[in-house]
Amino acid sequence: MSPVSQGASRRLLLAGALAAVSAAVTGGCSSGEAATAGGSRRLRIGYFPFPSGDLLVKNRKLLEKELPGYHVTWIKFDSGAAVNQAFLGRSLDIAALGSSPFARGISGSSPIPYKVAWVLDVAGENEALVARKGSGIADVSGLKGRTVATPFASTSHYSLLAALRAAGLKSSDVKLVDLQPQAILAAWQRGDIDAAYVWLPTLDELRRTGTQLTSSKEIGAAGKPTLDLAVVSDDLIARDPRAIDAWRKAEAEALRLLRSDPDGSVAAVAAELGISAPDARAQLKQGVFLTPEQVASPDWLGTDGTPGKLLTYVGDTARFLAEQRQIDAAPAEDAVRKAFYLKGLPDVLK
């Protein structure tokens, strides 16, 4: 993929956001108009159909319990790139977002106006690289000259680049194809691709007729972890920080429920994804879910004034993407630090 300038990329993303996202989310409303709905305050939350505490918050209406009188709208996304588009179009207040697209979003001269405020999960076996059985591909080095699909600007894309580099390959040594998860499955079934790096639930479909070569758990253990973060818009921070505190409390409750009520959590995830309880249980086991206390610890997000190791992870991700010419340049550490919203942590979790 040829590199595109940050300015051009931002303009293209914004155009896409206005065309594809605003109609489905706000009908073209301004941020001020979108703050209220029928006299109540509105929150527009982007999520992924992916096993996490987010699905528990949605299914059990935990946020509505924290914020009675608010109109909460959940909008489903397939990739972090689409989430970034929506924030550029001022169509979201809060959203799930992978650490790689977040690093992209805060890079360049016009960073996206949002900040990371929570950690949903750490990528484990729920994101992986799979090769088609019968392709003769036995390891990552065997991908040379083959067609490999992944959603560009995603955590899977970042992990794929890291896997190729560790195997002594450049991205130009393979034919990289930018496809969203459902399109990856269709291309796989047609035989158009040899391998793919993607997340659940599409990943499990590929595993049925493929061989796993590596996973985000392995790549993270080798020094390049990826995470599913949650970001909040600068506009929401300015106008309604109380809503962010309430949302964090709801997310913290969901993380506790994943441990204290595993059967109920499985039922909620199964209902949201439209899958069986056994499949939901198996998918949840592949993720790495922190406790709320771990989220706000120095090992991860950190606290107000003292960002945790996530600051280093995001900076490392941006520098790697710059080395791979996926972005023009990595942001300075101070710019990364300013992209953290930690006010109220850990007190809001009590």
Coordinates of C-alpha atoms in Angstrom, one line a residue:
M1 CA 0.0 0.0 0.0
S2 CA 1.5 3.3 -1.0
P3 CA 1.7 5.9 1.8
V4 CA -0.7 8.8 1.8
S5 CA -0.1 12.2 3.4
Q6 CA -1.7 12.8 6.8
G7 CA -3.6 15.8 5.4
A8 CA -4.9 13.9 2.4
S9 CA -5.9 11.0 4.6
R10 CA -7.8 13.2 7.0
R11 CA -9.7 14.8 4.1
L12 CA -10.6 11.4 2.7
L13 CA -11.7 10.1 6.1
L14 CA -13.8 13.1 6.7
A15 CA -15.5 12.8 3.4
G16 CA -16.2 9.2 4.1
A17 CA -17.6 10.0 7.5
L18 CA -20.0 12.6 6.2
A19 CA -21.3 10.3 3.5
A20 CA -21.4 6.9 5.3
V21 CA -21.8 7.6 9.0
S22 CA -23.7 10.7 9.8
A23 CA -27.0 9.6 8.2
A24 CA -27.1 6.4 10.3
V25 CA -26.1 8.1 13.5
T26 CA -27.2 11.7 13.8
G27 CA -28.9 12.6 10.5
G28 CA -26.3 15.3 10.0
C29 CA -26.9 17.0 13.3
S30 CA -24.3 19.3 14.8
S31 CA -22.6 18.3 18.0
G32 CA -24.7 20.7 20.0
E33 CA -27.9 19.3 18.5
A34 CA -26.7 15.8 19.0
A35 CA -26.2 16.4 22.7
T36 CA -30.0 16.3 23.3
A37 CA -32.8 14.1 22.0
G38 CA -36.4 14.9 22.8
G39 CA -35.4 17.0 25.8
S40 CA -33.0 14.3 27.2
R41 CA -29.3 14.2 26.9
R42 CA -27.9 11.9 24.2
L43 CA -24.9 9.6 24.1
R44 CA -23.8 8.0 20.8
I45 CA -21.7 4.9 21.5
G46 CA -19.8 2.9 18.9
Y47 CA -19.2 -0.7 19.6
F48 CA -17.9 -3.9 17.8
P49 CA -19.8 -7.2 17.6
F50 CA -16.9 -8.7 19.5
P51 CA -16.9 -10.4 23.0
S52 CA -16.2 -7.8 25.6
G53 CA -17.6 -5.9 28.6
D54 CA -19.1 -3.5 26.1
L55 CA -21.7 -6.1 25.1
L56 CA -22.7 -6.6 28.7
V57 CA -23.1 -2.8 29.2
K58 CA -25.3 -2.8 26.1
N59 CA -27.3 -5.9 26.8
R60 CA -28.0 -5.2 30.5
K61 CA -28.5 -1.5 30.0
L62 CA -25.9 -0.8 32.7
L63 CA -25.3 2.7 31.3
E64 CA -29.0 3.6 31.3
K65 CA -29.1 2.6 35.0
E66 CA -26.3 5.0 35.7
L67 CA -27.7 7.8 33.6
P68 CA -31.5 7.8 33.9
G69 CA -33.0 10.3 31.5
Y70 CA -30.3 9.9 28.9
H71 CA -31.0 8.7 25.4
V72 CA -28.3 6.1 24.7
T73 CA -27.7 5.0 21.1
W74 CA -25.4 2.1 20.2
I75 CA -23.9 2.1 16.7
K76 CA -22.2 -1.1 15.4
F77 CA -18.9 -0.8 13.6
D78 CA -16.7 -3.4 11.8
S79 CA -13.4 -1.7 12.0
G80 CA -11.4 1.0 13.8
A81 CA -10.9 2.9 10.6
A82 CA -14.7 3.4 10.4
V83 CA -14.7 4.6 14.0
N84 CA -12.1 7.1 13.2
Q85 CA -14.2 8.4 10.3
A86 CA -17.2 8.8 12.6
F87 CA -15.2 10.8 15.1
L88 CA -14.0 13.0 12.3
G89 CA -17.6 13.5 11.3
R90 CA -18.5 14.4 14.9
S91 CA -21.0 11.4 14.9
L92 CA -19.8 9.7 18.1
D93 CA -19.3 10.5 21.7
I94 CA -17.7 7.3 23.0
A95 CA -16.5 4.2 21.1
A96 CA -14.4 1.1 21.2
L97 CA -11.2 1.4 19.2
G98 CA -8.1 -0.7 18.8
S99 CA -4.7 0.6 19.9
S100 CA -3.4 0.7 16.4
P101 CA -6.1 2.9 14.8
F102 CA -6.0 5.0 18.0
A103 CA -2.2 5.6 17.4
R104 CA -3.0 6.6 13.8
G105 CA -5.8 8.9 14.9
I106 CA -3.6 11.0 17.2
S107 CA -0.8 11.2 14.7
G108 CA -0.2 14.0 12.2
S109 CA -0.8 17.8 12.3
S110 CA -4.6 17.4 12.8
P111 CA -5.2 14.6 15.3
I112 CA -8.7 13.3 15.7
P113 CA -10.4 15.2 18.6
Y114 CA -10.7 12.3 21.1
K115 CA -8.9 10.8 24.0
V116 CA -8.5 7.3 25.4
A117 CA -10.4 6.8 28.7
W118 CA -10.7 3.1 29.2
V119 CA -9.2 -0.4 28.4
L120 CA -11.8 -2.9 27.2
D121 CA -9.5 -5.9 26.8
V122 CA -6.0 -7.0 25.8
A123 CA -5.8 -8.9 22.5
G124 CA -5.2 -12.6 23.1
E125 CA -6.2 -15.6 21.0
N126 CA -9.2 -13.6 19.9
E127 CA -7.1 -12.1 17.0
A128 CA -4.9 -14.4 14.9
L129 CA -3.3 -15.1 11.6
V130 CA -4.7 -18.2 9.8
A131 CA -3.6 -19.8 6.6
R132 CA -5.8 -22.0 4.4
K133 CA -5.3 -25.8 4.8
G134 CA -3.8 -27.3 1.8
S135 CA -2.0 -24.0 0.9
G136 CA 1.4 -25.4 1.9
I137 CA 1.9 -22.5 4.3
A138 CA 3.2 -23.9 7.6
D139 CA 4.6 -20.7 9.2
V140 CA 4.6 -16.9 8.8
S141 CA 7.7 -17.1 6.5
G142 CA 5.7 -19.3 4.1
L143 CA 3.5 -16.3 3.3
K144 CA 6.0 -14.8 0.9
G145 CA 4.4 -14.2 -2.4
R146 CA 0.9 -15.1 -1.1
T147 CA -2.3 -13.1 -0.8
V148 CA -3.1 -12.1 2.8
A149 CA -6.2 -10.1 3.9
T150 CA -6.7 -8.0 7.0
P151 CA -8.7 -4.8 7.8
F152 CA -6.2 -2.0 7.2
A153 CA -5.6 0.5 10.0
S154 CA -6.7 -2.2 12.6
T155 CA -5.0 -3.9 15.4
S156 CA -4.9 -7.0 13.2
H157 CA -3.1 -5.1 10.5
Y158 CA -0.5 -3.9 13.0
S159 CA -0.1 -7.4 14.4
L160 CA 0.3 -8.8 10.9
L161 CA 3.0 -6.3 10.1
A162 CA 4.8 -7.2 13.3
A163 CA 4.5 -10.9 12.5
L164 CA 5.9 -10.4 9.0
R165 CA 8.8 -8.4 10.3
A166 CA 9.6 -11.0 13.0
A167 CA 9.7 -13.6 10.2
G168 CA 12.1 -11.6 8.1
L169 CA 9.5 -10.4 5.6
K170 CA 8.6 -7.0 4.4
S171 CA 5.0 -6.0 3.7
S172 CA 5.9 -5.9 0.0
D173 CA 6.9 -9.6 0.2
V174 CA 3.2 -10.5 0.3
K175 CA 0.1 -9.2 -1.4
L176 CA -1.8 -7.4 1.3
V177 CA -5.5 -7.0 0.7
D178 CA -7.7 -4.6 2.7
L179 CA -10.9 -6.4 3.6
Q180 CA -13.4 -6.1 6.5
P181 CA -14.2 -9.2 8.5
Q182 CA -17.3 -10.3 6.5
A183 CA -15.6 -9.7 3.2
I184 CA -12.6 -11.7 4.5
L185 CA -14.9 -14.7 5.1
A186 CA -16.4 -14.4 1.6
A187 CA -13.0 -14.1 0.0
W188 CA -11.8 -17.1 2.0
Q189 CA -14.8 -19.2 0.9
R190 CA -14.2 -18.3 -2.7
G191 CA -10.5 -19.2 -2.5
D192 CA -9.4 -15.6 -3.3
I193 CA -6.9 -15.4 -0.4
D194 CA -4.3 -17.6 1.1
A195 CA -4.3 -16.3 4.7
A196 CA -6.0 -13.7 6.9
Y197 CA -5.3 -11.8 10.1
V198 CA -8.7 -11.0 11.8
W199 CA -10.7 -11.2 15.0
L200 CA -13.7 -13.1 16.4
P201 CA -16.2 -14.2 15.3
T202 CA -14.9 -14.3 11.7
L203 CA -11.6 -15.8 13.1
D204 CA -13.4 -18.9 14.3
E205 CA -15.0 -19.4 10.9
L206 CA -11.5 -19.4 9.3
R207 CA -10.1 -21.8 11.9
R208 CA -12.5 -24.5 10.7
T209 CA -10.7 -24.8 7.4
G210 CA -7.4 -23.2 8.2
T211 CA -4.2 -23.5 10.3
Q212 CA -3.3 -20.8 12.9
L213 CA 0.2 -19.4 12.3
T214 CA 0.3 -17.0 15.2
S215 CA -1.9 -14.9 17.4
S216 CA -2.0 -11.4 19.0
K217 CA -1.2 -13.1 22.4
E218 CA 2.1 -14.5 21.0
I219 CA 2.9 -11.2 19.3
G220 CA 2.1 -9.3 22.5
A221 CA 4.3 -11.5 24.5
A222 CA 7.1 -10.8 22.1
G223 CA 6.8 -7.1 22.9
K224 CA 4.1 -5.7 20.6
P225 CA 0.8 -5.9 22.5
T226 CA -2.5 -4.7 21.1
L227 CA -5.5 -3.6 23.0
D228 CA -9.1 -2.7 22.5
L229 CA -9.4 0.7 24.0
A230 CA -12.4 3.0 24.5
V231 CA -12.1 6.7 23.5
V232 CA -14.3 9.7 24.3
S233 CA -14.7 12.8 22.1
D234 CA -13.2 16.1 23.2
D235 CA -16.6 17.6 22.9
L236 CA -18.1 15.2 25.4
I237 CA -15.2 15.8 27.8
A238 CA -16.0 19.6 27.6
R239 CA -19.8 19.4 27.9
D240 CA -20.6 16.4 30.1
P241 CA -17.7 14.8 32.0
R242 CA -20.3 13.3 34.5
A243 CA -21.5 11.0 31.7
I244 CA -17.9 9.7 31.2
D245 CA -17.7 8.9 34.9
A246 CA -21.0 7.0 34.7
W247 CA -19.9 5.2 31.6
R248 CA -16.7 4.1 33.3
K249 CA -18.7 2.8 36.2
A250 CA -20.8 0.8 33.9
E251 CA -17.8 -0.6 32.1
A252 CA -16.2 -1.5 35.4
E253 CA -19.3 -3.3 36.5
A254 CA -19.2 -5.3 33.3
L255 CA -15.6 -6.4 33.9
R256 CA -16.6 -7.5 37.4
L257 CA -19.6 -9.4 36.0
L258 CA -17.3 -11.3 33.5
R259 CA -15.7 -12.9 36.6
S260 CA -18.6 -13.0 39.1
D261 CA -21.4 -14.1 36.8
P262 CA -19.8 -16.1 33.9
D263 CA -23.0 -17.8 32.9
G264 CA -24.9 -14.5 32.8
S265 CA -22.1 -12.9 30.8
V266 CA -22.2 -15.8 28.3
A267 CA -25.9 -15.4 27.9
A268 CA -25.6 -11.6 27.3
V269 CA -22.8 -12.1 24.7
A270 CA -24.7 -14.9 23.0
A271 CA -27.8 -12.7 22.7
E272 CA -25.9 -9.7 21.3
L273 CA -23.9 -11.7 18.8
G274 CA -26.7 -14.1 17.9
I275 CA -24.6 -17.2 18.6
S276 CA -25.0 -20.2 20.9
A277 CA -24.0 -20.1 24.5
P278 CA -21.2 -22.7 24.0
D279 CA -19.8 -20.5 21.2
A280 CA -20.0 -17.4 23.3
R281 CA -18.3 -19.1 26.2
A282 CA -15.5 -20.3 23.9
Q283 CA -15.0 -16.8 22.4
L284 CA -14.9 -15.1 25.8
K285 CA -12.2 -17.5 27.0
Q286 CA -9.9 -16.3 24.2
G287 CA -9.9 -12.7 25.4
V288 CA -7.8 -11.1 28.2
F289 CA -10.0 -9.0 30.5
L290 CA -8.5 -6.9 33.2
T291 CA -10.1 -6.0 36.5
P292 CA -11.2 -2.4 36.9
E293 CA -8.3 -1.9 39.4
Q294 CA -5.8 -3.2 36.8
V295 CA -7.2 -0.8 34.1
A296 CA -6.4 2.2 36.4
S297 CA -3.0 0.7 37.5
P298 CA 0.5 1.9 36.4
D299 CA 0.7 -1.3 34.3
W300 CA -2.1 -0.1 32.0
L301 CA -4.1 3.1 31.8
G302 CA -2.8 4.8 34.9
T303 CA -4.4 7.7 36.8
D304 CA -4.8 11.4 36.3
G305 CA -1.4 13.0 36.0
T306 CA 0.4 9.7 35.9
P307 CA -0.3 7.7 32.7
G308 CA 0.6 4.0 32.9
K309 CA 2.4 1.8 30.5
L310 CA -0.3 2.2 27.9
L311 CA 1.4 5.5 27.1
T312 CA 4.5 3.6 26.1
Y313 CA 2.5 1.0 24.2
V314 CA 0.7 3.6 22.1
G315 CA 3.9 5.5 21.4
D316 CA 5.7 2.3 20.4
T317 CA 2.8 1.4 18.1
A318 CA 2.9 4.8 16.4
R319 CA 6.7 4.5 15.9
F320 CA 6.3 1.1 14.4
L321 CA 3.6 2.3 12.0
A322 CA 5.9 5.2 11.0
E323 CA 8.7 2.7 10.3
Q324 CA 6.3 0.7 8.2
R325 CA 5.3 3.9 6.3
Q326 CA 1.7 3.4 7.5
I327 CA 1.8 7.0 8.9
D328 CA 4.0 9.9 8.0
A329 CA 5.5 10.3 11.5
A330 CA 4.9 9.2 15.1
P331 CA 3.6 11.8 17.5
A332 CA 5.8 13.2 20.2
E333 CA 5.4 11.7 23.7
D334 CA 3.7 14.9 24.9
A335 CA 1.1 14.6 22.1
V336 CA 0.4 11.0 23.2
R337 CA 0.1 12.1 26.8
K338 CA -2.4 14.8 25.9
A339 CA -4.5 12.1 24.2
F340 CA -5.2 10.4 27.6
Y341 CA -8.3 11.4 29.6
L342 CA -7.7 10.1 33.1
K343 CA -9.5 12.6 35.3
G344 CA -11.4 10.9 38.1
L345 CA -9.5 7.6 38.0
P346 CA -9.4 5.6 40.1
D347 CA -11.9 7.3 42.4
V348 CA -14.8 6.9 39.9
L349 CA -14.4 3.1 40.2
K350 CA -15.2 2.9 43.9

